Coordinates of C-alpha atoms in Angstrom, one line a residue:
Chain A
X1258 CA 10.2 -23.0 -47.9
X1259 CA 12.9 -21.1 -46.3
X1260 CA 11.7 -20.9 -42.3
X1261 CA 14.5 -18.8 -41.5
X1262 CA 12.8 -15.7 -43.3
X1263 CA 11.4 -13.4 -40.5
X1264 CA 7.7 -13.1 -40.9
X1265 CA 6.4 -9.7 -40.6
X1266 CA 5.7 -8.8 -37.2
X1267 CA 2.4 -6.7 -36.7
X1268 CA 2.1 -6.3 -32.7
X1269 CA -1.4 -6.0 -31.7
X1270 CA -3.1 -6.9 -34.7
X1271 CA -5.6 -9.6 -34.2
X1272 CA -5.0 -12.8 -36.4
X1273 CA -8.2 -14.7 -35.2
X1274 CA -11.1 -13.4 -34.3
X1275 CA -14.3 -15.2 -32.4
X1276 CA -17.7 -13.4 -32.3
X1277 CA -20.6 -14.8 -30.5
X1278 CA -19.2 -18.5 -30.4
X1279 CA -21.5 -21.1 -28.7
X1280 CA -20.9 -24.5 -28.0
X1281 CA -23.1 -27.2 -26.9
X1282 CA -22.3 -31.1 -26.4
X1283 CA -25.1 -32.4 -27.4
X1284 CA -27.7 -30.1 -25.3
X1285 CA -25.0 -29.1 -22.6
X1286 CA -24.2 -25.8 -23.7
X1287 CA -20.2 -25.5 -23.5
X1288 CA -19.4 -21.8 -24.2
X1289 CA -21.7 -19.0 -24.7
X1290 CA -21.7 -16.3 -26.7
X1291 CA -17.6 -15.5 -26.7
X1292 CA -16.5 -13.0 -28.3
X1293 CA -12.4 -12.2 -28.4
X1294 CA -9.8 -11.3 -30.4
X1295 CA -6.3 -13.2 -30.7
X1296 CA -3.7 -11.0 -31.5
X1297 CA -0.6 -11.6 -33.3
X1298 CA 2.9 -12.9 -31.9
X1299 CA 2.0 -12.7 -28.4
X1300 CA 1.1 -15.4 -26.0
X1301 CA -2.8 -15.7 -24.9
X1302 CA -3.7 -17.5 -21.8
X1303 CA -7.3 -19.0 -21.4
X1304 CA -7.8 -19.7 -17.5
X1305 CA -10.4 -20.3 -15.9
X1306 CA -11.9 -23.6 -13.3
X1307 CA -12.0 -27.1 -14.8
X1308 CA -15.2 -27.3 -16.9
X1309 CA -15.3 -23.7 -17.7
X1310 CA -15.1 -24.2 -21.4
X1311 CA -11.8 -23.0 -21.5
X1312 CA -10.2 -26.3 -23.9
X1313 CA -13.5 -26.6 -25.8
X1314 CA -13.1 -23.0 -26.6
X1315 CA -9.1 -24.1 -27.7
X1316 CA -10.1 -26.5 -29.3
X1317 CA -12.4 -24.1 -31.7
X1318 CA -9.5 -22.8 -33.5
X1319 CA -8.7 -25.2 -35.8
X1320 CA -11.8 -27.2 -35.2
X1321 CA -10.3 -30.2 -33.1
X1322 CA -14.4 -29.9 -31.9
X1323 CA -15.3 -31.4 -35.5
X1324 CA -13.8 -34.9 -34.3
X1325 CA -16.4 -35.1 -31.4
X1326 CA -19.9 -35.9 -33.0
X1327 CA -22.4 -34.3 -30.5
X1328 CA -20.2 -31.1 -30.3
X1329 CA -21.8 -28.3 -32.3
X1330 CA -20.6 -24.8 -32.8
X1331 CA -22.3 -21.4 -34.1
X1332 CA -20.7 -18.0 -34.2
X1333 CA -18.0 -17.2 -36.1
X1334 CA -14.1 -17.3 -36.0
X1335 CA -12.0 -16.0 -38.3
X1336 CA -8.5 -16.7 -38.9
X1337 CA -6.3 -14.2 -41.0
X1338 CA -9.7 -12.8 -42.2
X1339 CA -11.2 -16.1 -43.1
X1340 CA -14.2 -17.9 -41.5
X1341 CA -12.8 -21.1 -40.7
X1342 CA -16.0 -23.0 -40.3
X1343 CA -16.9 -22.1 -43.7
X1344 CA -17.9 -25.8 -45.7
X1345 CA -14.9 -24.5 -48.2
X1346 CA -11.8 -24.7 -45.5
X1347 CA -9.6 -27.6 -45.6
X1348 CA -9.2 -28.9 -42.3
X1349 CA -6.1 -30.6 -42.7
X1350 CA -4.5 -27.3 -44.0
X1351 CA -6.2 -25.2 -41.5
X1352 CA -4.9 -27.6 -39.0
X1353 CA -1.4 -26.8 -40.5
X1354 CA -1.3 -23.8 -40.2
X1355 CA -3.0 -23.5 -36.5
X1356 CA -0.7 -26.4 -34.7
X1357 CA -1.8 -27.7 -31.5
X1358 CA 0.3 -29.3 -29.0
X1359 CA -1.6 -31.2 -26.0
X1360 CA -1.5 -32.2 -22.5
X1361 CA 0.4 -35.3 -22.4
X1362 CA 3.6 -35.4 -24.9
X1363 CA 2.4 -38.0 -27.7
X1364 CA 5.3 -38.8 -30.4
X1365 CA 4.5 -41.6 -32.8
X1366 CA 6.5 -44.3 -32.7
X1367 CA 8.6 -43.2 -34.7
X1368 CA 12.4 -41.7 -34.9
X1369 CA 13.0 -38.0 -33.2
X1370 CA 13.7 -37.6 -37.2
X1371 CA 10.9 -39.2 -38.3
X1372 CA 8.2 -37.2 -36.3
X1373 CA 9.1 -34.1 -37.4
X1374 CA 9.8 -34.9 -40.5
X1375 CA 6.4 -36.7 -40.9
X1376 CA 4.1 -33.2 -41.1
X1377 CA 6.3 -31.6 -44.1
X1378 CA 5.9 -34.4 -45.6
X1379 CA 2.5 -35.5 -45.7
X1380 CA 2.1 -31.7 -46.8
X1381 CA 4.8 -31.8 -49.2
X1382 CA 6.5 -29.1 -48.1
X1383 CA 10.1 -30.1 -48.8
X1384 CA 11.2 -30.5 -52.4
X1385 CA 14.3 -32.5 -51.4
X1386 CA 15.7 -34.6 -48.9
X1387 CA 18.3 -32.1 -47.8
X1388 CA 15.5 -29.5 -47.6
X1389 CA 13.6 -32.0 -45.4
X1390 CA 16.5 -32.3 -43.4
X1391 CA 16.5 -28.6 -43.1
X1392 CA 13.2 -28.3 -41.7
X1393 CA 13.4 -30.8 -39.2
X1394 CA 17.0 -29.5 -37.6
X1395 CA 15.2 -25.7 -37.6
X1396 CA 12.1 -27.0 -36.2
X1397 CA 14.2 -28.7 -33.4
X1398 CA 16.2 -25.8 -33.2
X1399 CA 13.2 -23.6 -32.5
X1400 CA 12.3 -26.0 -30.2
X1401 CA 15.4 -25.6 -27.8
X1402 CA 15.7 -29.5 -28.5
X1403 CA 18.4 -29.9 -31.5
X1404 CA 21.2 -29.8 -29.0
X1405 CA 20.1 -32.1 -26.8
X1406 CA 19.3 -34.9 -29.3
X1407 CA 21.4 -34.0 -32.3
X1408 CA 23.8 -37.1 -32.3
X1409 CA 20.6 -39.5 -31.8
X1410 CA 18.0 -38.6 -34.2
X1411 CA 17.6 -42.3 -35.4
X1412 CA 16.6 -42.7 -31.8
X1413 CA 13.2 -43.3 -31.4
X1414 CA 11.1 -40.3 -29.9
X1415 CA 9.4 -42.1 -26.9
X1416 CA 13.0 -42.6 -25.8
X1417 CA 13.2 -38.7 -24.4
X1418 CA 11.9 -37.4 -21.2
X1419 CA 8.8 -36.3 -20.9
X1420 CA 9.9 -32.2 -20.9
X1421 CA 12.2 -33.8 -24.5
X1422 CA 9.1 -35.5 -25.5
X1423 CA 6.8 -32.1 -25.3
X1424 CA 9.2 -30.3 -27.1
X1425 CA 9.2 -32.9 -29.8
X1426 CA 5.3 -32.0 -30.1
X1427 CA 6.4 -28.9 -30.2
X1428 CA 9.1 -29.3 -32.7
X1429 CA 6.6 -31.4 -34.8
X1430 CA 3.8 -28.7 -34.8
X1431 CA 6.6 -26.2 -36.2
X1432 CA 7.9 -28.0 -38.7
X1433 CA 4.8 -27.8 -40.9
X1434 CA 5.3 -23.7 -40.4
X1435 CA 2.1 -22.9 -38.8
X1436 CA 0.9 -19.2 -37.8
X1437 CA -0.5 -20.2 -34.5
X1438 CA 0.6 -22.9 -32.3
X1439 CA -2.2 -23.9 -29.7
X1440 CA -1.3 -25.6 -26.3
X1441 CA -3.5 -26.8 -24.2
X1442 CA -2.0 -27.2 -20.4
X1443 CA 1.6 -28.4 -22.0
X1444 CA 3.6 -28.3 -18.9
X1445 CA 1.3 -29.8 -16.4
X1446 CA 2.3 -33.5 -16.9
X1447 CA 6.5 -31.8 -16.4
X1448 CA 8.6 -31.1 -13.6
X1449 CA 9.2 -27.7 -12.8
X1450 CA 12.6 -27.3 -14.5
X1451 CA 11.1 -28.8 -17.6
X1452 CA 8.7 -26.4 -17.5
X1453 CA 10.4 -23.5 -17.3
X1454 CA 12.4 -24.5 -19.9
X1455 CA 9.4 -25.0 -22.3
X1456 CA 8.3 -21.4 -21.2
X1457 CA 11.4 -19.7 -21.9
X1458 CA 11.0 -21.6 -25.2
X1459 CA 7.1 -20.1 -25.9
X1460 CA 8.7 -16.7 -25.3
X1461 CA 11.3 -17.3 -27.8
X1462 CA 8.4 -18.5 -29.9
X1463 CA 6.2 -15.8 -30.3
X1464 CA 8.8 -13.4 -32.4
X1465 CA 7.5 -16.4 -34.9
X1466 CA 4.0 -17.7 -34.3
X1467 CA 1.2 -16.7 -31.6
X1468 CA 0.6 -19.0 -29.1
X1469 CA -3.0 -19.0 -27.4
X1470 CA -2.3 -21.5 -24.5
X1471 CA -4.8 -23.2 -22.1
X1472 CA -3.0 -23.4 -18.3
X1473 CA -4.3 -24.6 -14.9
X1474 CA -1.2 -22.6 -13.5
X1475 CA -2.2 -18.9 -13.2
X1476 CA 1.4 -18.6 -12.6
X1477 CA 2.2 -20.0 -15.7
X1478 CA -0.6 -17.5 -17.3
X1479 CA 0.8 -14.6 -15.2
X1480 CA 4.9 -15.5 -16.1
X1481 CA 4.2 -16.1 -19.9
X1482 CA 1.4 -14.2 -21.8
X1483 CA 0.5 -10.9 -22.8
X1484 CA -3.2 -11.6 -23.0
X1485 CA -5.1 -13.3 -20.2
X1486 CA -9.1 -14.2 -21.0
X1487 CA -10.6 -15.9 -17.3
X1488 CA -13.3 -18.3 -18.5
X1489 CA -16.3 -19.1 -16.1
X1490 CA -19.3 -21.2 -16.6
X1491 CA -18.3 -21.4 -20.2
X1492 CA -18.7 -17.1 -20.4
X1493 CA -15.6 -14.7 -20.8
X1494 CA -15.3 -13.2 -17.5
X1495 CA -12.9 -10.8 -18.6
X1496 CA -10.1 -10.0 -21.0
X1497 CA -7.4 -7.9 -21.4
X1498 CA -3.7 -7.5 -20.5
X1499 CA -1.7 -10.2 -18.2
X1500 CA -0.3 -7.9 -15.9
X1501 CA -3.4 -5.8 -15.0
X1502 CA -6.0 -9.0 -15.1
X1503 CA -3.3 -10.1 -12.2
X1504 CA -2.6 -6.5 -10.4
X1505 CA -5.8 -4.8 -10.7
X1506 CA -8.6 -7.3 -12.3
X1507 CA -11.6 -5.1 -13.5
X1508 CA -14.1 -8.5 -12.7
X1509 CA -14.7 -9.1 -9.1
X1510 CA -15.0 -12.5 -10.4
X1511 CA -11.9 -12.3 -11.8
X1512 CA -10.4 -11.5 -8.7
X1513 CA -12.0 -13.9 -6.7
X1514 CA -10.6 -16.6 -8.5
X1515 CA -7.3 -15.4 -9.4
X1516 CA -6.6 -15.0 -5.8
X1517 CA -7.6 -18.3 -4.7
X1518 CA -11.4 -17.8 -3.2
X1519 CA -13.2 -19.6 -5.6
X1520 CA -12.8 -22.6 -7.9
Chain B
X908 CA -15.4 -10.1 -3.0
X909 CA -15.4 -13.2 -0.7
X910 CA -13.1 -12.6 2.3
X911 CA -11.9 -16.5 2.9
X912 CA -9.0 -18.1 0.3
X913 CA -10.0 -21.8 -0.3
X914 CA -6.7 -22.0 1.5
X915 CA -7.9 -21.1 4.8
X916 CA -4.2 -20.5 6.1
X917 CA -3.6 -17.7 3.6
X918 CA -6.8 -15.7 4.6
X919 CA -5.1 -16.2 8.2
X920 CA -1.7 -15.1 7.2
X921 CA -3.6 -11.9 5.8
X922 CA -5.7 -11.1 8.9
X923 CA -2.4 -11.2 10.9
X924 CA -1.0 -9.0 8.4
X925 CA -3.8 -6.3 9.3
X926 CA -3.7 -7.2 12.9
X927 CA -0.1 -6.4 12.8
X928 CA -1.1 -3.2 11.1
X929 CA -3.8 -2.1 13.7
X930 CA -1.8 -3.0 16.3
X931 CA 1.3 -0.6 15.2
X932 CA -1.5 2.1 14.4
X933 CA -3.0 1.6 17.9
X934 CA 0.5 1.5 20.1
X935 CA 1.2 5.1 17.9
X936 CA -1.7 6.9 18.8
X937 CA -1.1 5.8 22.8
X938 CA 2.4 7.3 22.7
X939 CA 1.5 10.4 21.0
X940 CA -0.8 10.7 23.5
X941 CA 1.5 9.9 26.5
X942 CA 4.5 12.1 24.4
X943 CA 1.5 15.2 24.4
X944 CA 0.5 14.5 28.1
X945 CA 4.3 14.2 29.2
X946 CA 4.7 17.5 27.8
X947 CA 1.5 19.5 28.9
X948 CA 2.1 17.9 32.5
X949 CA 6.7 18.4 32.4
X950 CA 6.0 14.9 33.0
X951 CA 9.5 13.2 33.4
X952 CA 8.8 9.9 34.1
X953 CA 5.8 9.5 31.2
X954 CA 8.6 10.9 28.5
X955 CA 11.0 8.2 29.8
X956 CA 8.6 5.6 29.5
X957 CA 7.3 6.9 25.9
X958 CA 11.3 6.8 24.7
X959 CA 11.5 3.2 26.0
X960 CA 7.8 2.2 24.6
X961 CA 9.6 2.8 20.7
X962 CA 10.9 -0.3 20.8
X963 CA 7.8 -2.1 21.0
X964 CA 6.5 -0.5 17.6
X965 CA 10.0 -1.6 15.8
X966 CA 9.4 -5.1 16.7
X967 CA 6.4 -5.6 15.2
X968 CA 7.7 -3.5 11.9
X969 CA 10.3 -6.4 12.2
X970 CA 7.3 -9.5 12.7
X971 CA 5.6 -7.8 10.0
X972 CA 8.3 -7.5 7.2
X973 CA 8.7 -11.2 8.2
X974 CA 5.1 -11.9 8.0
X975 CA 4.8 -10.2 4.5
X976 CA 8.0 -12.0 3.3
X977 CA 6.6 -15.5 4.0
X978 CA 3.2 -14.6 2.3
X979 CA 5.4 -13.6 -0.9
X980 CA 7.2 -16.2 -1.1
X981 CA 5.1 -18.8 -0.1
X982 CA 1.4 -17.8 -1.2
X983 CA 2.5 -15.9 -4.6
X984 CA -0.5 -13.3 -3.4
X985 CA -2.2 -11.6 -7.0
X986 CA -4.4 -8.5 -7.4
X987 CA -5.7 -7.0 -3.9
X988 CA -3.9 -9.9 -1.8
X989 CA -0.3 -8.6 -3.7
X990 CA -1.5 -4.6 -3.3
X991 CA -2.3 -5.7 0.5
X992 CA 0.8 -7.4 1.4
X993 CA 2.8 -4.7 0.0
X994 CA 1.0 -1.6 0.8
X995 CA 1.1 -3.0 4.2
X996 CA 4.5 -2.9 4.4
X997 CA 4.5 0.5 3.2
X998 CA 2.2 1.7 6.2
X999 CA 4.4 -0.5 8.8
X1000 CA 7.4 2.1 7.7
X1001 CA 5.3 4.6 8.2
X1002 CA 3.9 3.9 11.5
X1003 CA 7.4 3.0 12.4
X1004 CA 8.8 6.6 10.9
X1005 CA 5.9 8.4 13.3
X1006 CA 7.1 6.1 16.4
X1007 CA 10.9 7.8 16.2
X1008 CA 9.6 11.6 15.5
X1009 CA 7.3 10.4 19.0
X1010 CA 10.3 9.1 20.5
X1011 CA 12.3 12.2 19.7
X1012 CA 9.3 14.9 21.1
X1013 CA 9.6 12.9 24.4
X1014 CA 13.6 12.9 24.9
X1015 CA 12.9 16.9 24.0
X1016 CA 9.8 16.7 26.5
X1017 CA 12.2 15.3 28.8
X1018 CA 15.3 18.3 28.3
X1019 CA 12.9 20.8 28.5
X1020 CA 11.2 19.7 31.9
X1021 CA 14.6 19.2 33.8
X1022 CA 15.9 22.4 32.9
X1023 CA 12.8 24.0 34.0
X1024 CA 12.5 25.7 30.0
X1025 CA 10.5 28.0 28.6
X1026 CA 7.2 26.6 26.7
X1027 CA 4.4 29.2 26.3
X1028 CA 1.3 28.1 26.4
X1029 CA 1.3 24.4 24.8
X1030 CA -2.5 25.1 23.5
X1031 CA -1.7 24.7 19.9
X1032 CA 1.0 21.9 20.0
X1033 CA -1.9 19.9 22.1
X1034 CA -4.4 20.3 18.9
X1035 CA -2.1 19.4 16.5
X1036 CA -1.3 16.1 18.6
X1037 CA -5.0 15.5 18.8
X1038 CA -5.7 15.9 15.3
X1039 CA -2.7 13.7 14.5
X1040 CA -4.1 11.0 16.7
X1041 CA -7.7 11.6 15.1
X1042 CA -6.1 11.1 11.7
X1043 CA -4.0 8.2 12.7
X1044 CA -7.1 5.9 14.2
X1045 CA -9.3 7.3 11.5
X1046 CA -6.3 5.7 8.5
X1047 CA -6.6 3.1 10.4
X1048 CA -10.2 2.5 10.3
X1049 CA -9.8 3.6 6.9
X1050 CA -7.6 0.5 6.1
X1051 CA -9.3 -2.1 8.1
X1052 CA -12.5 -1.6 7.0
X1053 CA -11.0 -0.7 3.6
X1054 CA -13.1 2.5 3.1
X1055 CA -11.4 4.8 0.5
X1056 CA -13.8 7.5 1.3
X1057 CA -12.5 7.8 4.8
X1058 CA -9.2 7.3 3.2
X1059 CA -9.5 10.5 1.1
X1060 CA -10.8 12.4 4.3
X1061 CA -7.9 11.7 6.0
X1062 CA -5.4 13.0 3.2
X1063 CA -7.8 16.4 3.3
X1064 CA -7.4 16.8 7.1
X1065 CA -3.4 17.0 7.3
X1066 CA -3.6 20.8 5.9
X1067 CA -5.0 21.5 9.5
X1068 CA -1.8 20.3 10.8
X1069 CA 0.4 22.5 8.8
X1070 CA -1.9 26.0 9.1
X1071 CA -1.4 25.0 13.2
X1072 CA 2.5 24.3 12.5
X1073 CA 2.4 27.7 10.6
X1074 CA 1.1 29.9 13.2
X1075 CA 2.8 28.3 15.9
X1076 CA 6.1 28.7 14.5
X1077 CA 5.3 32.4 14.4
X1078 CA 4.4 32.7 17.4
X1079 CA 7.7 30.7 18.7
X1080 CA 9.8 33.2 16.6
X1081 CA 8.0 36.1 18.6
X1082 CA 8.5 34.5 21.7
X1083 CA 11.9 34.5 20.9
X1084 CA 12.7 37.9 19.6
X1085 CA 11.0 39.1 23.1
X1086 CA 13.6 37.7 25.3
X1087 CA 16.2 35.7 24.4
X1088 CA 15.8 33.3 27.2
X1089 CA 12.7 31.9 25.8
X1090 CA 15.1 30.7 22.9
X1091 CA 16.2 26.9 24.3
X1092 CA 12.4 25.7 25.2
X1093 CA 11.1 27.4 22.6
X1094 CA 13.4 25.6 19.8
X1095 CA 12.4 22.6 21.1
X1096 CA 8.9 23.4 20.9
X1097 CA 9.8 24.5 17.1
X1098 CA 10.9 20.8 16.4
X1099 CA 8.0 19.3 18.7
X1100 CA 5.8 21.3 16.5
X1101 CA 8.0 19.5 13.1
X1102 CA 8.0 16.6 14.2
X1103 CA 4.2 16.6 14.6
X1104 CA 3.7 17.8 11.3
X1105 CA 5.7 15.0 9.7
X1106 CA 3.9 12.9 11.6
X1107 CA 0.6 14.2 9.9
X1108 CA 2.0 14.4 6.7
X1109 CA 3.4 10.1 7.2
X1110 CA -0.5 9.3 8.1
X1111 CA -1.4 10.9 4.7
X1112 CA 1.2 9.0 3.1
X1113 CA -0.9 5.5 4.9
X1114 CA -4.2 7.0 3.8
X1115 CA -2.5 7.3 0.3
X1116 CA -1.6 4.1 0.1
X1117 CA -5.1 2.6 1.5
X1118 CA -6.3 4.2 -1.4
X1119 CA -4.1 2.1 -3.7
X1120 CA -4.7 -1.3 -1.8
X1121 CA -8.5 -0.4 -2.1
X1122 CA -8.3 1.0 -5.6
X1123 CA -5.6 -0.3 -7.3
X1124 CA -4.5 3.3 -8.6
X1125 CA -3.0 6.4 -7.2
X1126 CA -5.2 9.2 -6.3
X1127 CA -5.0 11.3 -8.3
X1128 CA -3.9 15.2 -8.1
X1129 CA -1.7 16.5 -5.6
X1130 CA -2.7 16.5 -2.0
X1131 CA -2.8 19.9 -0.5
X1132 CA 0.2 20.7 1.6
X1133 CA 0.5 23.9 3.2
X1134 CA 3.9 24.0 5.4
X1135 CA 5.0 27.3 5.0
X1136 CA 7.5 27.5 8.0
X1137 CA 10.6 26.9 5.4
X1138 CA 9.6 30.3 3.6
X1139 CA 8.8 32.4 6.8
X1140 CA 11.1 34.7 8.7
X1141 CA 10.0 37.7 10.7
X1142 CA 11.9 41.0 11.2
X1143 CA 12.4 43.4 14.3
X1144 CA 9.7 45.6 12.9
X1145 CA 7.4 42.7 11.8
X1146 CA 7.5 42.1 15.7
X1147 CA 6.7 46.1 16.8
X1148 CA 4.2 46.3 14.4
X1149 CA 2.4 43.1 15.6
X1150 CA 2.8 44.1 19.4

């Protein structure tokens, strides 16, 4: 696999697609009816008040709901023209090629080497170990961490900061060269210096993958994405481009919440 | 849309962001009216006091910038909060622009009346003034009750103030070619007249930008503007043949 080979960049054609997506825990029903398109190499923010299905719907895209028993979900999303709920998908490859990185930063227990080696290997994707060793120094690279840890990569990865740590996730998720990289609120357990450095990073990013990212920050959604969708009550409020959503929202709604009158 | 922020303070920092508005907008329309009395009446004292009363409308330009400035920074205001903070500041410079072409009619109010000028009769600079202060409190209302209809009236009504400019510049120029005497008042009278009608065409410029805070989007077209003093020049003959 040679990672430094630019993939084609398409702007504004949609690699995912979700049409008339419920979701119900059990007989709580989660999101309903959401239809949207994710389009490829930009950044999509999914905002909206806590509970307002926001994550769950994340969490859709390569079906990180299937871990949760009672969670059930009809509709259908397609990635790269594929119905990904379909009995025939491999999760674990789906999974590999739609990366997710969470919340809370969450190495293993392992060497910085070791955890982002660990993907390409369980997926065979290197052939050798200097190829292996290729992979993990790009994926690092990508994610703005290689200089920072490059004379300790025996060190073990719970050893970095927390900001490190996320862009280890991050790093991890590349290395197995997924398409899209999910992210659900990455930055709110960092400082704001870490932060900012892990946005600059997604913007670097997206020439490579497309990010759909879950934030609590609507400054974060406003400073980094292309595409904002504002979740309510489990609905799609409304959809469309970051800087109008935060200039002139169509949704009164929208607007309401965007600007601090509702939560 | 819900008027109060969960953050109760930034609703308040808004509200004394239109306050400071209204408050500009109110102080204008007083002095054009004082300026327009001063005039009509030769009225020393009132022009004096209408140069001095500028001041007052600068100030709160100044605790309004700063106002608008700490909302920025501090509240990060989005979508009709963001168009409100910054379309206010717009309309401030506005209000403030009107103040010095007031400030100016009265310091040529108060020339005129100790040299005993010229002036004609002031009938038509008196409407113009009126309709300017009409069109400033109706902006006004049209911004704090956020009313984009009264907005776009407002923007319709400045063409008034350029036909009156028009034919009162004409009849300034007559007065003129008459008897050269009547030249110093009525050049004054000729910039009283501008200055009024740049004043009309500033309160269009606030009922504009109402129109975006409410709207989020330009009007659009071109308003109407019908100024035609810059193209107009009368002749000898012109004169006998109107006389």
């Amino acid at each position: 696999m040679d990672m430094e080979t630019e993939k084609k960049v398409v702007a504004n054609q949609a690699i995912m697609t979700a049409r008339n997506v419920d979701v119900f825990y059990g007989k709580k029903q989660a999101i309903d009816n959401v239809s949207l398109d994710i389009l490829e190499n930009e950044i999509t923010a999914l905002i909206g008040p806590s509970g307002c299905g926001k994550s769950t719907f994340l969490r859709c895209f390569n079906r990180m709901n299937d871990t949760i028993d009672i969670c059930k979900v009809s509709g259908k999303i397609e990635f790269a023209g594929q119905d990904i709920y379909s009995p025939k998908v491999d999760v674990v490859a789906l999974r590999a090629r739609i990366g997710m990185v969470f919340q809370k930063a969450n190495p293993f227990p392992k060497s910085i080497f070791e955890n982002v080696a660990y993907g390409p290997r369980i997926h065979d994707l290197a052939e050798s170990k200097a190829e292996l060793e290729d992979i993990v120094i790009t994926s690092l690279k990508r994610a703005g961490l290689y200089d920072e840890v490059s004379d300790r990569l025996e060190d073990p990865g719970t050893s970095l900061s927390g900001g490190q740590q996320q862009r280890l996730c991050i790093a991890r998720a590349i290395a197995v060269d997924p398409e899209i990289i999910l992210m659900d609120e990455p930055c709110s357990a960092l400082d704001p210096i870490a932060t900012a450095i892990i946005e600059d990073l997604m913007e670097s990013m997206k020439r490579h993958y497309t990010i759909v990212i879950v934030t609590h920050s609507m400054a974060q959604a406003a400073r980094i994405s292309q595409k904002t969708a504002f979740f309510h009550l489990g609905k799609v409020i409304e959809y469309g481009e970051t800087e109008k959503m935060f200039t002139t929202p169509d949704n009164e709604l929208t607007q309401n919440y965007i600007s601090g009158r509702i939560g | 849309m819900s008027d109060t922020h969960i953050v109760s303070s930034f609703s308040n920092d808004l509200n004394q962001i239109d306050s400071l508005v209204l408050e500009m907008g109110g102080l204008v329309e007083q002095q054009l009216h004082n300026a327009t009395l001063a005039l009509q009446k030769e009225d020393r004292t009132l022009a004096k006091d209408v140069m001095k009363g500028d001041s007052r409308i600068n100030e709160l330009e100044n605790e309004l910038n700063d106002v608008a400035i700490k909302v920025l920074a501090l509240r990060q205001p989005v979508a009709v909060d963001l168009r409100t903070v910054v379309m206010s500041l717009k309309i401030a410079r506005h209000l403030e622009r009107i103040g010095d072409y007031i400030k100016n009619t009265a310091r040529r109010t108060n020339t005129i009346a100790k040299a005993g000028a010229f002036t004609g009769s002031l009938d038509t600079l008196a409407r113009m003034s009126e309709l300017v202060q009409k069109m400033t409190q109706d902006a006004l209302n049209a911004y704090s009750k956020r009313d984009a209809d009264a907005a776009q009236a407002v923007r319709e009504s400045d063409k008034h103030v350029d036909h009156m400019n028009n034919s009162l510049f004409r009849e300034l120029l007559t007065y003129m070619m008459e008897d050269p005497s009547h030249i110093g008042g009525a050049m004054h009278l000729i910039f009283i007249a501008k200055n009024i009608e740049r004043m009309g065409d500033h309160v269009a410029d606030i009922a504009k930008e109402t129109l975006y805070l409410i709207n989020g989007e330009w009007p659009e077209g071109k308003r109407e503007k019908e100024d035609i003093t810059s193209k107009m020049i009368l002749d000898v003959d012109e004169l006998n043949t109107e006389s």
